[in-house]
């Protein structure tokens, strides 16, 4: 009976260790999804601001109370607005934010395509016979006198 009690206690202890590790992992994941409202360019996990420490504590408390990740994020959104999310949600007010990089990329391709098309339609300039003779003379002088600068 004594061995069974020890085994049962060990199983309960292992279960609580795994549960604590799971809560810590969820807390870290949630802290990485939320923006520090003071720093604004760091997540709650990265920031060392006092409010970020408080936010991490609130996350841990809510997870211990059995709230889901979505409920915790909703709590912070209710308190600080959707800005608190490090990745904004997909809704009409953020469509431009999500689509702007793709729109800019498409616009860049259109500009590149039009520029290349206009270049291909330009007439190729040919050298006149005088320019051709002058270039040939310059090349011959350069080959006969390597290393010397030509002042022509």
One Martini backbone bead per residue (centre of mass of N, CA, C, O) as a GRO file, in nm:
protein
  152
    1UNK     BB    1   0.056   0.064  -0.019
    2UNK     BB    2   0.296   0.258  -0.002
    3UNK     BB    3   0.380   0.243  -0.307
    4UNK     BB    4   0.110   0.356  -0.417
    5UNK     BB    5   0.130   0.633  -0.283
    6UNK     BB    6   0.392   0.724  -0.413
    7UNK     BB    7   0.298   0.694  -0.707
    8UNK     BB    8   0.059   0.890  -0.686
    9UNK     BB    9   0.223   1.138  -0.601
   10UNK     BB   10   0.407   1.141  -0.850
   11UNK     BB   11   0.181   1.175  -1.059
   12UNK     BB   12   0.070   1.442  -0.948
   13UNK     BB   13   0.334   1.601  -0.970
   14UNK     BB   14   0.374   1.566  -1.275
   15UNK     BB   15   0.107   1.692  -1.360
   16UNK     BB   16   0.165   1.975  -1.233
   17UNK     BB   17   0.420   2.031  -1.396
   18UNK     BB   18   0.287   2.012  -1.678
   19UNK     BB   19   0.072   2.230  -1.625
   20UNK     BB   20   0.272   2.460  -1.567
   21UNK     BB   21   0.418   2.445  -1.840
   22UNK     BB   22   0.166   2.503  -2.009
   23UNK     BB   23   0.102   2.781  -1.887
   24UNK     BB   24   0.373   2.911  -1.962
   25UNK     BB   25   0.346   2.874  -2.267
   26UNK     BB   26   0.081   3.033  -2.297
   27UNK     BB   27   0.184   3.294  -2.175
   28UNK     BB   28   0.411   3.344  -2.381
   29UNK     BB   29   0.229   3.345  -2.633
   30UNK     BB   30   0.048   3.583  -2.544
   31UNK     BB   31   0.276   3.791  -2.494
   32UNK     BB   32   0.361   3.780  -2.807
   33UNK     BB   33   0.065   3.894  -2.911
   34UNK     BB   34   0.113   4.144  -2.731
   35UNK     BB   35   0.117   4.484  -2.680
   36UNK     BB   36   0.282   4.736  -2.557
   37UNK     BB   37   0.137   5.038  -2.445
   38UNK     BB   38   0.414   5.195  -2.416
   39UNK     BB   39   0.618   5.102  -2.641
   40UNK     BB   40   0.469   4.969  -2.924
   41UNK     BB   41   0.744   4.786  -3.036
   42UNK     BB   42   0.657   4.566  -2.823
   43UNK     BB   43   0.610   4.308  -2.653
   44UNK     BB   44   0.525   4.184  -2.353
   45UNK     BB   45   0.768   3.985  -2.343
   46UNK     BB   46   0.999   4.209  -2.405
   47UNK     BB   47   0.912   4.401  -2.200
   48UNK     BB   48   1.011   4.615  -1.899
   49UNK     BB   49   0.766   4.742  -1.831
   50UNK     BB   50   0.543   4.767  -1.580
   51UNK     BB   51   0.286   4.704  -1.753
   52UNK     BB   52   0.396   4.440  -1.872
   53UNK     BB   53   0.418   4.291  -1.606
   54UNK     BB   54   0.118   4.314  -1.540
   55UNK     BB   55   0.016   4.167  -1.792
   56UNK     BB   56   0.156   3.896  -1.730
   57UNK     BB   57   0.007   3.853  -1.462
   58UNK     BB   58  -0.280   3.852  -1.578
   59UNK     BB   59  -0.243   3.618  -1.765
   60UNK     BB   60  -0.175   3.410  -1.546
   61UNK     BB   61  -0.436   3.440  -1.384
   62UNK     BB   62  -0.637   3.367  -1.611
   63UNK     BB   63  -0.521   3.084  -1.670
   64UNK     BB   64  -0.566   2.974  -1.380
   65UNK     BB   65  -0.890   3.023  -1.414
   66UNK     BB   66  -0.948   2.891  -1.721
   67UNK     BB   67  -0.892   3.062  -1.953
   68UNK     BB   68  -0.877   3.138  -2.266
   69UNK     BB   69  -0.700   3.288  -2.506
   70UNK     BB   70  -0.936   3.453  -2.626
   71UNK     BB   71  -1.026   3.577  -2.353
   72UNK     BB   72  -0.767   3.728  -2.291
   73UNK     BB   73  -0.758   3.902  -2.545
   74UNK     BB   74  -1.040   4.029  -2.501
   75UNK     BB   75  -0.970   4.173  -2.241
   76UNK     BB   76  -0.748   4.361  -2.366
   77UNK     BB   77  -0.927   4.484  -2.586
   78UNK     BB   78  -1.132   4.613  -2.394
   79UNK     BB   79  -0.914   4.791  -2.247
   80UNK     BB   80  -0.714   4.888  -2.524
   81UNK     BB   81  -0.787   4.758  -2.778
   82UNK     BB   82  -0.674   4.639  -3.088
   83UNK     BB   83  -0.379   4.751  -3.056
   84UNK     BB   84  -0.273   4.521  -2.859
   85UNK     BB   85  -0.234   4.375  -3.101
   86UNK     BB   86   0.032   4.275  -3.296
   87UNK     BB   87  -0.188   4.142  -3.480
   88UNK     BB   88  -0.421   4.238  -3.664
   89UNK     BB   89  -0.729   4.208  -3.750
   90UNK     BB   90  -0.968   4.093  -3.985
   91UNK     BB   91  -1.101   4.398  -4.100
   92UNK     BB   92  -1.213   4.674  -4.254
   93UNK     BB   93  -1.009   4.871  -4.091
   94UNK     BB   94  -0.745   4.661  -4.184
   95UNK     BB   95  -0.715   4.604  -4.490
   96UNK     BB   96  -0.495   4.806  -4.574
   97UNK     BB   97  -0.276   4.700  -4.386
   98UNK     BB   98  -0.270   4.410  -4.517
   99UNK     BB   99  -0.261   4.509  -4.841
  100UNK     BB  100  -0.033   4.720  -4.895
  101UNK     BB  101   0.214   4.541  -4.976
  102UNK     BB  102   0.073   4.417  -5.228
  103UNK     BB  103   0.007   4.679  -5.371
  104UNK     BB  104   0.299   4.782  -5.392
  105UNK     BB  105   0.406   4.541  -5.552
  106UNK     BB  106   0.216   4.568  -5.794
  107UNK     BB  107   0.298   4.859  -5.867
  108UNK     BB  108   0.595   4.791  -5.922
  109UNK     BB  109   0.540   4.596  -6.159
  110UNK     BB  110   0.396   4.801  -6.339
  111UNK     BB  111   0.629   5.003  -6.362
  112UNK     BB  112   0.833   4.804  -6.477
  113UNK     BB  113   0.673   4.716  -6.727
  114UNK     BB  114   0.642   5.001  -6.853
  115UNK     BB  115   0.942   5.069  -6.873
  116UNK     BB  116   1.027   4.828  -7.050
  117UNK     BB  117   0.828   4.886  -7.281
  118UNK     BB  118   0.935   5.171  -7.352
  119UNK     BB  119   1.226   5.085  -7.414
  120UNK     BB  120   1.156   4.885  -7.649
  121UNK     BB  121   1.022   5.133  -7.828
  122UNK     BB  122   1.278   5.258  -7.865
  123UNK     BB  123   1.502   5.382  -8.059
  124UNK     BB  124   1.796   5.291  -8.189
  125UNK     BB  125   2.098   5.428  -8.173
  126UNK     BB  126   2.309   5.528  -8.421
  127UNK     BB  127   2.602   5.565  -8.566
  128UNK     BB  128   2.778   5.767  -8.721
  129UNK     BB  129   3.041   5.769  -8.926
  130UNK     BB  130   3.202   5.973  -8.752
  131UNK     BB  131   3.167   5.828  -8.479
  132UNK     BB  132   3.288   5.559  -8.565
  133UNK     BB  133   3.572   5.670  -8.641
  134UNK     BB  134   3.635   5.793  -8.365
  135UNK     BB  135   3.612   5.528  -8.200
  136UNK     BB  136   3.825   5.368  -8.355
  137UNK     BB  137   4.062   5.562  -8.297
  138UNK     BB  138   4.048   5.540  -7.991
  139UNK     BB  139   4.095   5.232  -7.971
  140UNK     BB  140   4.371   5.228  -8.112
  141UNK     BB  141   4.514   5.415  -7.911
  142UNK     BB  142   4.460   5.235  -7.660
  143UNK     BB  143   4.619   4.984  -7.770
  144UNK     BB  144   4.899   5.135  -7.824
  145UNK     BB  145   4.848   5.300  -7.526
  146UNK     BB  146   4.868   5.163  -7.248
  147UNK     BB  147   4.780   5.368  -6.959
  148UNK     BB  148   4.691   5.608  -7.122
  149UNK     BB  149   4.550   5.907  -7.146
  150UNK     BB  150   4.283   6.054  -7.316
  151UNK     BB  151   4.199   6.396  -7.433
  152UNK     BB  152   3.960   6.367  -7.658
   0.00000   0.00000   0.00000
